[in-house]
Short mmCIF file of C-alpha atoms in Angstrom, two decimals:
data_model
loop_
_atom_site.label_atom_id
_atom_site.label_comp_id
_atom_site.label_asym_id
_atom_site.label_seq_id
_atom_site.Cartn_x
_atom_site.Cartn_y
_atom_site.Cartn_z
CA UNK A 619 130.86 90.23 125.23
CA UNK A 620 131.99 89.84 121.69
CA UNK A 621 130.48 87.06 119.58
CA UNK A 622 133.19 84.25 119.47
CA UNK A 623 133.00 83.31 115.55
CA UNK A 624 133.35 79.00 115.45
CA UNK A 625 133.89 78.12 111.88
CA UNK A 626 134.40 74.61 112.77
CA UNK A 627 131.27 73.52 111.08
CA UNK A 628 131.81 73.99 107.95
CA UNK A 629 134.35 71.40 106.95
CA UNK A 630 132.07 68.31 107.87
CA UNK A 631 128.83 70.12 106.43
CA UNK A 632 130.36 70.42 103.12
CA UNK A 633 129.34 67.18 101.21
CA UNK A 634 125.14 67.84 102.45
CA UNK A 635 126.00 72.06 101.36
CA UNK A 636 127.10 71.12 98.04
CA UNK A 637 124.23 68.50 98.05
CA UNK A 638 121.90 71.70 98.57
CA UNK A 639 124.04 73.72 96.43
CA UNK A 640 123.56 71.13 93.52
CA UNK A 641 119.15 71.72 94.42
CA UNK A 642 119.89 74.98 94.04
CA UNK A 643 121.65 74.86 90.97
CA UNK A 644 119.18 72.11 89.39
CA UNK A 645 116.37 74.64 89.80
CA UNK A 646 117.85 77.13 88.49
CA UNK A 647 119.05 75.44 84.92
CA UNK A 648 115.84 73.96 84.92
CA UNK A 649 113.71 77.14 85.30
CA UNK A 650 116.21 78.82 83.15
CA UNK A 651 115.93 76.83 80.21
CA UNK A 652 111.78 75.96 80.67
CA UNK A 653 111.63 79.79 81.24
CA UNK A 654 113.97 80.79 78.17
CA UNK A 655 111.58 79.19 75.66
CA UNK A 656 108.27 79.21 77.39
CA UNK A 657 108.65 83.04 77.42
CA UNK A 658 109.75 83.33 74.20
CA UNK A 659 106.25 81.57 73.43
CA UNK A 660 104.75 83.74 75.28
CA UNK A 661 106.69 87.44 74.76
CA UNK A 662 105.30 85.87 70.71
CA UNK A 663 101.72 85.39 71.62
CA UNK A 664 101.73 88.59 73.14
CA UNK A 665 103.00 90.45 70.10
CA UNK A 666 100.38 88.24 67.86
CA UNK A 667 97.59 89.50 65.63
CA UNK A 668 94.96 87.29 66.50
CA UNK A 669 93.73 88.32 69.71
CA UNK A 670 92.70 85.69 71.93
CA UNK A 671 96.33 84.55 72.20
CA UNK A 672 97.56 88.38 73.12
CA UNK A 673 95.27 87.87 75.87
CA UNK A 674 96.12 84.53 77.15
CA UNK A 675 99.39 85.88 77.36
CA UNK A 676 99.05 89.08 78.80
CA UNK A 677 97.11 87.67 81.43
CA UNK A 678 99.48 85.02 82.44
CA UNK A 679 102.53 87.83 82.48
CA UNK A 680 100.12 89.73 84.05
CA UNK A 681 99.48 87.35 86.61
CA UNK A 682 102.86 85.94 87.28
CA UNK A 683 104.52 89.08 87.99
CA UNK A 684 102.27 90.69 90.08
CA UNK A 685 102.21 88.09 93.37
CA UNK A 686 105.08 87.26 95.30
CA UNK A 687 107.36 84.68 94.31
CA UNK A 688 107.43 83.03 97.85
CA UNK A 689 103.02 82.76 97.46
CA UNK A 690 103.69 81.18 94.36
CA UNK A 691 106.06 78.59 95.59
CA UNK A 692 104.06 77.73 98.80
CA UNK A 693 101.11 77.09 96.30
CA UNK A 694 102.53 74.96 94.12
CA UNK A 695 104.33 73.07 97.79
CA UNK A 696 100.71 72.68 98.50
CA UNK A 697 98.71 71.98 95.64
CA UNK A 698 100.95 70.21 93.23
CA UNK A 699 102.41 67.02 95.56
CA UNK A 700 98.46 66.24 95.99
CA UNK A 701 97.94 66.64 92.45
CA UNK A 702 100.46 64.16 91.50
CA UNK A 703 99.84 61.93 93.80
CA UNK A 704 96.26 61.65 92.94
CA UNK A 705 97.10 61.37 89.18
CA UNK A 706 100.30 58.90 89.51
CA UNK A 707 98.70 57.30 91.97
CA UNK A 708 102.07 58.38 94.54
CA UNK A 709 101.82 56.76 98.23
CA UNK A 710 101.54 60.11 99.85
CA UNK A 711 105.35 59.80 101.65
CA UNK A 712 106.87 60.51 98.58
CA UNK A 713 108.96 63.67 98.59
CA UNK A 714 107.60 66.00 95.40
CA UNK A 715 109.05 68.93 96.76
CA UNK A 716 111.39 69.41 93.96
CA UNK A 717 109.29 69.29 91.23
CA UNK A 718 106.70 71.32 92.72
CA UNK A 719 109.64 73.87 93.29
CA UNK A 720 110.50 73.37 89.43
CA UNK A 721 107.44 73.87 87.95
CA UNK A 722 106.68 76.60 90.54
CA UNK A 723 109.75 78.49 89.55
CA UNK A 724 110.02 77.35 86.02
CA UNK A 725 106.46 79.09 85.14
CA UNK A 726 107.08 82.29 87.16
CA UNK A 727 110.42 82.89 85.84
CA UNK A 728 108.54 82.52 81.95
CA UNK A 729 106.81 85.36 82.91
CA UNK A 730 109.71 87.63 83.89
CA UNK A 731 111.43 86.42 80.67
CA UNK A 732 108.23 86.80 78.50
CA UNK A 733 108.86 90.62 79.25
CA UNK A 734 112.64 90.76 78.65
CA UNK A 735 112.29 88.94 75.61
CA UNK A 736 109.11 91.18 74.17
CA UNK A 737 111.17 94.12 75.04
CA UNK A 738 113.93 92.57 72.97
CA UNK A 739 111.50 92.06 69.70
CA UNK A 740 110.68 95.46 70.38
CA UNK A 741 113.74 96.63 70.04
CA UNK A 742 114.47 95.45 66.86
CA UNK A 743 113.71 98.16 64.11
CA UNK A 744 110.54 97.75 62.46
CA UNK A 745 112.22 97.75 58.83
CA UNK A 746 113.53 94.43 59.89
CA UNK A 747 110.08 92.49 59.86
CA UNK A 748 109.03 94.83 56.47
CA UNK A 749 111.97 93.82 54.89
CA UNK A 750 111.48 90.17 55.72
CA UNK A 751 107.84 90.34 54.67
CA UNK A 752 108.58 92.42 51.80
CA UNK A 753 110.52 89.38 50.57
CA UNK A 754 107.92 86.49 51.10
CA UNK A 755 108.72 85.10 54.29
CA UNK A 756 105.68 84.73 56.34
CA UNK A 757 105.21 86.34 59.90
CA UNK A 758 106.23 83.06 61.58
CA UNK A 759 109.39 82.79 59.49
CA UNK A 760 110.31 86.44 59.95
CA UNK A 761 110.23 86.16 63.60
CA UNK A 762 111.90 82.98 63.72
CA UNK A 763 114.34 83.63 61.37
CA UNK A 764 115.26 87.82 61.40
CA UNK A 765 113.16 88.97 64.50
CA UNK A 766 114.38 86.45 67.29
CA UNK A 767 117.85 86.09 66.83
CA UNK A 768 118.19 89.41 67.03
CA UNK A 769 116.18 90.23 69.79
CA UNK A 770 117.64 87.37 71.53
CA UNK A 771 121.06 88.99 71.21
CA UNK A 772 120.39 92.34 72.22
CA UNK A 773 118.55 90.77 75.44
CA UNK A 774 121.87 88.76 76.59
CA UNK A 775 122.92 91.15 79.36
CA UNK A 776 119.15 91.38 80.76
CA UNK A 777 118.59 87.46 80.29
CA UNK A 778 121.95 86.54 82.44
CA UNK A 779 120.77 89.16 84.57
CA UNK A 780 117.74 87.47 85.51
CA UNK A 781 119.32 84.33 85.66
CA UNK A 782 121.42 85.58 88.69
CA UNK A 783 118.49 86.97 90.14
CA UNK A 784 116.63 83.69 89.55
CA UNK A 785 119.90 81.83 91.38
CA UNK A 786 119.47 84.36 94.44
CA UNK A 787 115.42 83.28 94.73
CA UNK A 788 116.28 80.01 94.80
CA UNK A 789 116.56 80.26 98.45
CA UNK A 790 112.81 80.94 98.47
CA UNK A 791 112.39 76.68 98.62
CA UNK A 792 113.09 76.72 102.21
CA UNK A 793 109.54 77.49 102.75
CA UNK A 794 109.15 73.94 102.10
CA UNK A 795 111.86 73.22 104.06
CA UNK A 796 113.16 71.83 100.40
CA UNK A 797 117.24 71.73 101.36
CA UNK A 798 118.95 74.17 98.79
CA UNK A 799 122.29 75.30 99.58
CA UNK A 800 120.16 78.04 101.93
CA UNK A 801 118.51 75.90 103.26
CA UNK A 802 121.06 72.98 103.55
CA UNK A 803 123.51 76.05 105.58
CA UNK A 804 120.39 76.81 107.97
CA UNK A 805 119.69 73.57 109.01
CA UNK A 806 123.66 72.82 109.45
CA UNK A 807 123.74 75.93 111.47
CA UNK A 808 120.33 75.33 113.63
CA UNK A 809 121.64 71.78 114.41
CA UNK A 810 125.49 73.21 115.11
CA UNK A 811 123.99 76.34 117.19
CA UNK A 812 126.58 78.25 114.56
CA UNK A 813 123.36 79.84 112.89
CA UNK A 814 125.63 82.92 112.30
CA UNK A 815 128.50 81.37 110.87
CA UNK A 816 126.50 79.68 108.48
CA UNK A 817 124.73 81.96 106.94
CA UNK A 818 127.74 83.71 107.03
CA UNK A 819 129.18 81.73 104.91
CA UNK A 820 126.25 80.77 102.82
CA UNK A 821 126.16 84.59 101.97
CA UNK A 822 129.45 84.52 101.34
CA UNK A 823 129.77 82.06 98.37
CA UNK A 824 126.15 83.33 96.69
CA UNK A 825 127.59 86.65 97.10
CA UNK A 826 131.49 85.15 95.14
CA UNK A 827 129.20 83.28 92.62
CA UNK A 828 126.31 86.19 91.43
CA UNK A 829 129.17 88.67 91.81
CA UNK A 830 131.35 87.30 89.06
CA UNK A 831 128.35 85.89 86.65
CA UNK A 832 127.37 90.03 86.88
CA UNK A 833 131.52 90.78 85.85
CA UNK A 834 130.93 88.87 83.13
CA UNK A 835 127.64 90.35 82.48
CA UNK A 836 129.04 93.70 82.49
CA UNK A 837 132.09 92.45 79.79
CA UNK A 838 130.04 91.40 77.38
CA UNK A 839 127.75 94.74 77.65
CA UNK A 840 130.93 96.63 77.03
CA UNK A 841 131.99 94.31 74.33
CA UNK A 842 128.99 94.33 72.26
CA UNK A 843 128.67 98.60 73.03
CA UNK A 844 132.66 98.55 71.05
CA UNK A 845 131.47 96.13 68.92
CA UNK A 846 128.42 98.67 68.09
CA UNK A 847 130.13 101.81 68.44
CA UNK A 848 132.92 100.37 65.69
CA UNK A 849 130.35 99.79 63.02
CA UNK B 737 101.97 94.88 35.69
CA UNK B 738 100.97 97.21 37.90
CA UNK B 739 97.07 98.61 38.34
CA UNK B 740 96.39 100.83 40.80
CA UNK B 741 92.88 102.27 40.79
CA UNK B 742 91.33 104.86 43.29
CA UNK B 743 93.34 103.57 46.38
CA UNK B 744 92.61 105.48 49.24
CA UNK B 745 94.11 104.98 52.62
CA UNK B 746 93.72 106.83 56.29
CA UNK B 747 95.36 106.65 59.53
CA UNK B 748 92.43 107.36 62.00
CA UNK B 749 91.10 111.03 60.81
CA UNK B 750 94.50 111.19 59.08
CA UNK B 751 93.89 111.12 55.04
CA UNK B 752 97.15 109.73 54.14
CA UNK B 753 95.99 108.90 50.20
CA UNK B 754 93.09 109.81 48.15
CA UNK B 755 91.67 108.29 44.75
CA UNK B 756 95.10 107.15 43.78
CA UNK B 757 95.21 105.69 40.17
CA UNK B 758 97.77 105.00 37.90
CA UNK B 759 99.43 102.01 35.72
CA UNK B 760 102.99 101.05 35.27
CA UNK B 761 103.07 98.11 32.11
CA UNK B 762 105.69 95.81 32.00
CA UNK B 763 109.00 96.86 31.07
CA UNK B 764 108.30 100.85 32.20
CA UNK B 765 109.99 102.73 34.58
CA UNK B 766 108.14 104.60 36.64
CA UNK B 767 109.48 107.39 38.99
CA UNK B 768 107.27 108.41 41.79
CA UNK B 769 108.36 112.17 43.26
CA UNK B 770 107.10 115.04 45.17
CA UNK B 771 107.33 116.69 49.12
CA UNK B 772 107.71 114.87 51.99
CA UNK B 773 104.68 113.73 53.09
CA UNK B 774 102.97 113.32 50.01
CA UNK B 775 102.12 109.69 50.32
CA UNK B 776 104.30 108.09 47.62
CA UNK B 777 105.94 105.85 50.33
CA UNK B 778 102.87 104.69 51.37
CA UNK B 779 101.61 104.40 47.83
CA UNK B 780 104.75 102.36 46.98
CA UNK B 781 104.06 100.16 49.93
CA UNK B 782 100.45 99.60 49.66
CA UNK B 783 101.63 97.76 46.36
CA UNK B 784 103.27 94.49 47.86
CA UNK B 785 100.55 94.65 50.92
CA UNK B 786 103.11 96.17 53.60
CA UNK B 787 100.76 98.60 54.00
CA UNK B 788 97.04 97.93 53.56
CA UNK B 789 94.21 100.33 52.11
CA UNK B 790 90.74 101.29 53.02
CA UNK B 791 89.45 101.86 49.53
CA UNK B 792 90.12 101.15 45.72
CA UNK B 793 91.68 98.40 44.42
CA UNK B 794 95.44 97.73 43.12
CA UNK B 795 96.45 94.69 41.08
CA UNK B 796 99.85 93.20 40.46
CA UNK B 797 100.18 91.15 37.72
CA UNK B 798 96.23 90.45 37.77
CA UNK B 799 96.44 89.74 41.13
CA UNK B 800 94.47 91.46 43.66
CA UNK B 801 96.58 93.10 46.68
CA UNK B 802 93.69 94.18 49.20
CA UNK B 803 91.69 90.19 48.61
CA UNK B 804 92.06 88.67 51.89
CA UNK B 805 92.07 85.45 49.92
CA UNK B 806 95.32 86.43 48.36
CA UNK B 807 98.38 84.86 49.54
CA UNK B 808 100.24 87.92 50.49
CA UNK B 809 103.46 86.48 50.56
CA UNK B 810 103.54 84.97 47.51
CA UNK B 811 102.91 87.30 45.58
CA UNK B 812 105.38 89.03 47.46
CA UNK B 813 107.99 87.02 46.81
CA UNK B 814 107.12 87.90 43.21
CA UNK B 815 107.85 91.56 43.92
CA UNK B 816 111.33 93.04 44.92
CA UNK B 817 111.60 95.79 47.10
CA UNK B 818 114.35 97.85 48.42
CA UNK B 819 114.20 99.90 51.21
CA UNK B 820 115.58 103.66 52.36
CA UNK B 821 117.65 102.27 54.96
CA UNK B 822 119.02 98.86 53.59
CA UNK B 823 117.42 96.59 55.51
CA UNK B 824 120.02 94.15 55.51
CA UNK B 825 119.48 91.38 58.36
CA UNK B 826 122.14 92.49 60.64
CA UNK B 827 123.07 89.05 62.00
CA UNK B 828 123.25 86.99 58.56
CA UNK B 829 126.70 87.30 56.34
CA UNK B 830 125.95 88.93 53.03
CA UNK B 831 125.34 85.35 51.14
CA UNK B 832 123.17 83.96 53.98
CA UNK B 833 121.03 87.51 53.54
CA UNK B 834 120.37 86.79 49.82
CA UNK B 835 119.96 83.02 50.66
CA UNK B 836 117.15 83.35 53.15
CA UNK B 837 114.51 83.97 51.76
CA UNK B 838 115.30 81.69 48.47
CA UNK B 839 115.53 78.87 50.67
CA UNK B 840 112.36 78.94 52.66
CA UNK B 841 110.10 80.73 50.53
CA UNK B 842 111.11 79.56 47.35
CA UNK B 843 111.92 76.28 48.89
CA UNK B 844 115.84 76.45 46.64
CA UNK B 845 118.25 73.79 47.89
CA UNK B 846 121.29 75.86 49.51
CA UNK B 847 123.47 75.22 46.97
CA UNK B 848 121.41 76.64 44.46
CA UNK B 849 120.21 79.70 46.63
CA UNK B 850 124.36 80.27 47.07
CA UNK B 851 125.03 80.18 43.54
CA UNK B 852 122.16 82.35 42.43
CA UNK B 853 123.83 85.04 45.34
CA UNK B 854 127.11 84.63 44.13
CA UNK B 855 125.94 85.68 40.88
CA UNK B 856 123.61 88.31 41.73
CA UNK B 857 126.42 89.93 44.39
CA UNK B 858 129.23 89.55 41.11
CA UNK B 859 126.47 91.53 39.15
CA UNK B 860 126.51 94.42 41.52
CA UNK B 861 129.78 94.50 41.54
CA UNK B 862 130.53 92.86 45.89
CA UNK B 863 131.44 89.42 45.02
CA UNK B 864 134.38 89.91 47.30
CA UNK B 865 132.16 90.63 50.67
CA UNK B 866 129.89 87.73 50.37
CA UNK B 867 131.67 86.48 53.52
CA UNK B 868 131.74 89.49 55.34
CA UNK B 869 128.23 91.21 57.95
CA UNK B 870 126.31 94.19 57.08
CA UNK B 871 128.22 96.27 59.41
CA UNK B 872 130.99 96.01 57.72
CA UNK B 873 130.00 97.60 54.48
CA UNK B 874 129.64 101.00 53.41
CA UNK B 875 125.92 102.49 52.90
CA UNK B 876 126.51 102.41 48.95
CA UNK B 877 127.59 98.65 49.40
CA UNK B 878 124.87 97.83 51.42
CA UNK B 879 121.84 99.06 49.36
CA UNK B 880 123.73 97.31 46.56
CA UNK B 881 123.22 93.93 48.51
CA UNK B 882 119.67 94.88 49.17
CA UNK B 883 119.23 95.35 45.32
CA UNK B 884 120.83 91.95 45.14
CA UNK B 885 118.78 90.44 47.12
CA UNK B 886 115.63 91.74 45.68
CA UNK B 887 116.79 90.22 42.61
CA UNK B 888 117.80 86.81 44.04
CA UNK B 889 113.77 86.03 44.00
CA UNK B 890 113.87 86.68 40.40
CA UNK B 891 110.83 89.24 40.85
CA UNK B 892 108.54 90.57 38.27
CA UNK B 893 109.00 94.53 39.19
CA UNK B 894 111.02 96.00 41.44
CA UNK B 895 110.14 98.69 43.95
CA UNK B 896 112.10 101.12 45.38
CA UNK B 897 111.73 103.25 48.32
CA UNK B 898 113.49 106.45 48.15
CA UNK B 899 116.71 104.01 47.83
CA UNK B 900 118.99 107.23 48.02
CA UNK B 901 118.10 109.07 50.50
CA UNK B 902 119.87 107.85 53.62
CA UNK B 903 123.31 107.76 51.91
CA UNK B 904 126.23 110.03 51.20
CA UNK B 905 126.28 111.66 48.13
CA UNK B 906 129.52 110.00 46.96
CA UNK B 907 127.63 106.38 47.21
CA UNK B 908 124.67 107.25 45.65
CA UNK B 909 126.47 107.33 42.14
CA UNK B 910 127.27 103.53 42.36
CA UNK B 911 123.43 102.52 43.25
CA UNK B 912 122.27 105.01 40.44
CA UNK B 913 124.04 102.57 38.23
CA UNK B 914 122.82 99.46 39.32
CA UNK B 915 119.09 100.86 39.27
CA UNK B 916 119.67 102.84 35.13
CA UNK B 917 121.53 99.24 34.23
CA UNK B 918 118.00 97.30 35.68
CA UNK B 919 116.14 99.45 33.80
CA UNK B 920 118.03 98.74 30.73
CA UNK B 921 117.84 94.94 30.92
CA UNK B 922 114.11 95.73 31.04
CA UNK B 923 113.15 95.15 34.65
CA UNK B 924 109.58 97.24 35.64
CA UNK B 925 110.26 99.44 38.26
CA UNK B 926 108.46 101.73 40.24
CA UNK B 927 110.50 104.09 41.97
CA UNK B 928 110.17 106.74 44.78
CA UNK B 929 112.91 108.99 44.42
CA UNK B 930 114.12 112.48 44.53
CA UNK B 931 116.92 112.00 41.92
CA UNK B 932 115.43 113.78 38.64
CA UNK B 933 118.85 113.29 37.01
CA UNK B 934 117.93 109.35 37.27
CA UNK B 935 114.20 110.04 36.57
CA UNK B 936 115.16 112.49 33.52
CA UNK B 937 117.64 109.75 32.12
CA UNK B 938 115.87 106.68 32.68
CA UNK B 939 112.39 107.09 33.77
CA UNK B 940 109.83 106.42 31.48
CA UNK B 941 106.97 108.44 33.45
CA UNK B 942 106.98 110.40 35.82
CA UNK B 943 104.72 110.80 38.62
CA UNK B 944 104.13 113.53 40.69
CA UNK B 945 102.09 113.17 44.43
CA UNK B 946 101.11 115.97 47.03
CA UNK B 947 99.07 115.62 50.07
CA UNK B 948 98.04 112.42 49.53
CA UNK B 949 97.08 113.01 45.53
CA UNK B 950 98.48 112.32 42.06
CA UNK B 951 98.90 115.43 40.66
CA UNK B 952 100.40 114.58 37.41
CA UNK B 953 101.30 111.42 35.85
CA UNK B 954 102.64 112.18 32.11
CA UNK B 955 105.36 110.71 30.37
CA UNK B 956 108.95 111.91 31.39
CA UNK B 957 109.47 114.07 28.62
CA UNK B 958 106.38 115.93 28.76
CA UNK B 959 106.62 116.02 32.50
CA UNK B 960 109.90 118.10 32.77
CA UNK B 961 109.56 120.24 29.59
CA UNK B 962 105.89 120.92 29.56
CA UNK B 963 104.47 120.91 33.52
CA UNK B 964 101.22 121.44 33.28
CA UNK B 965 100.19 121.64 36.72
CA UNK B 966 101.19 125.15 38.55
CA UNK B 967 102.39 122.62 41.71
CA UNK B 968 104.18 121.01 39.34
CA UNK B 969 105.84 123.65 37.86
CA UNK B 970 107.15 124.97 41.42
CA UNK B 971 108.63 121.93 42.46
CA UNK B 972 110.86 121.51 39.51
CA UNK B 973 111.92 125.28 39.93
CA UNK B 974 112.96 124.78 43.00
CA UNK B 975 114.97 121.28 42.93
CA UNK B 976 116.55 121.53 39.20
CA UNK B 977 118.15 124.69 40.60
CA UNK B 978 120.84 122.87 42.54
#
């Protein structure tokens, strides 16, 4: 017998799906920007002459990228809400699940952009940071004021990249049953019995939304490509 | 201006200088030639500290390049360089290029730093492109604005790093000009170049490296007439042929 598809859920579900779509969107911003200049800290520490902050750096990178995202996120369900509750002195029913997802996701993601930005510095020719010595500015100014921007720009496509992949993880919360728009369309559907449907249609608008941020994506890699190929 | 005494400098168990020595005084022009790989970009750079040295000692101005106590970048600041391939910072207009460094390493208001451009970019002769991106210009242009921008930090010598080489031989007239008219307001400038029709018109001295060595160091006229040595000799055979 063919699955009989019963949409009839959606329409009343909408206000508490765009409540989980707003969580999902809230984390994402959030770790985007926290992770935007926390790895930019960190892609710079890693490129540093004085050692002990290369290492500090490399370690965390290190660290961050090599365990699973959903490990981190269950560890910082776990250990954070006690840790603020102990230090803000909390009563233990409050609901810290969304910060612990931010700060879970926020210091992951610098890791991931750490690496997309040091490629990025990288990329830059190294004449860049002679000439910019070679006139007076220290190593600090040079990257802040030749070094970055341009690495920043050349890194656009990569950095929205991982900001759709970043949106897509965001789904990860429901292992602490934190209601994102995945996890807002599960329980709709679990309580409905129109589990399919919903995830159906949860799919569905992730896959309209990452789709056309990665059109754009792709637009401005061929417009700065003319843009390069015309100079 | 300019001491350099027994300045030797490796790369691992690569000798990429040895016992380097040689003075340029203020006001001289100073032409540094010879094969590829000789060293005299590294020489060159070893002067304002872009490169550093293992052994010897250089001064600039009575200043000490290889002291760790020395501020590096200002003296720097003090000493203009200009590079093969332009340098130019790619996402800065032409004015905000020559601005840059005025503003936060000489600590010039911006009005002042955009004045002293203007001028500098009328004196090369791209007053009309102050408005326009690096990309837009044409090689010639764009070491022009490099040369500008040198100059913006009214420096004490200029270096120059082989500032011909990467362009088309129609541009390299218009640089030429700006470099022999520098040289004739006085400036002190040391520079690597393969251009003996520059170093035979303007040069002072020449100087000639290979492998790492200054082979001969002898004032310009002596140094194309009267070669002494046979390496020497060779080169010039070869290049003033064509």
């Amino acid at each position: 017998m063919a699955y009989e598809f019963d949409w009839s859920s959606i329409p009343g579900a909408l206000p508490f799906l765009l409540e989980g779509l707003g969580v999902s969107l809230k984390i994402t911003v959030t770790a985007l920007v926290v992770g935007m200049v926390w790895g930019t800290v960190l892609a710079v520490m890693r490129l540093s002459p004085i050692a002990p902050l290369r290492w500090f750096a490399a370690g965390y990178v290190n660290l961050f990228r090599a365990v699973p995202l959903v490990m981190v996120l269950l560890w910082f369900f776990l250990v954070i809400p006690q840790l603020l509750t102990q230090w803000l002195g909390l009563s233990p029913a409050t609901d810290v699940r969304l910060t612990s997802a931010l700060i879970g996701f926020a210091l992951f993601e610098s890791a991931y952009y750490a690496e997309i930005v040091r490629a990025g510095i990288q990329s830059v020719p190294k004449g860049q940071m002679a000439a910019a010595t070679a006139l007076g500015l220290s190593r600090g100014q040079a990257m802040r004021l030749v070094i970055l921007p341009q690495a920043l720009r050349n890194m656009v496509p990569l950095l929205l990249t991982q900001a759709i992949v970043l949106f897509q993880d965001t789904s990860l919360v429901y292992v602490s049953a934190l209601a994102d728009f995945f996890g807002a369309a599960y329980k709709v559907g679990d309580r409905d019995g129109r589990l399919v449907e919903m995830l159906l249609f949860a799919g569905a608008v992730y896959f309209v939304l990452c789709f056309s941020l990665s059109r754009l994506v792709q637009r401005l890699q061929a417009r700065s490509a003319a843009h390069a190929a015309a100079l | 201006m300019i001491q350099i005494d027994k300045v030797s400098k490796h790369y691992g168990v690569f000798q990429v200088l040895t016992d380097c020595s040689t003075t340029v005084s203020q006001g001289e022009v100073v032409v540094v030639c010879g094969p590829s790989g000789s060293g005299k970009s590294t020489l060159i750079k070893c002067v304002n500290g872009l490169e550093p040295f293992q052994a010897g000692r250089i001064l600039v101005d009575g200043i000490s390049v290889g002291d760790p106590k020395t501020q590096l970048s200002k003296l720097r600041s003090r000493v203009g360089m200009v590079f093969q391939h332009f340098e130019l910072f790619p996402h800065l207009s032409i004015i905000d290029n020559l601005s840059l460094a005025q503003v936060h390493v000489l600590s010039r208001s911006k009005d002042e730093a955009v004045a002293k451009g203007m001028a500098l970019l009328d004196r090369v002769g791209l007053k009309a492109h102050a408005a326009k991106s690096p990309g837009q210009l044409s090689g010639g242009q764009q070491q022009r604005v490099a040369i500008a921008r040198a100059l913006c930090m009214d420096p004490i010598v200029m270096l120059f790093d082989e500032p011909t080489s990467a362009l088309d031989p129609e541009m390299v007239g218009e640089v030429l000009d700006v470099m022999t008219e520098l040289a004739q307001e006085g400036m002190t400038m040391m520079c690597v170049t393969h251009e003996m029709g520059f170093a035979r018109r303007v040069a002072d001295r020449v100087i000639f490296m290979d492998a790492g060595k200054v082979v001969e160091d002898r004032a310009k006229d002596a140094f194309f007439d009267h070669p002494e040595s046979p390496r020497v000799q060779q080169f010039l055979a070869r290049i003033l042929n064509h």
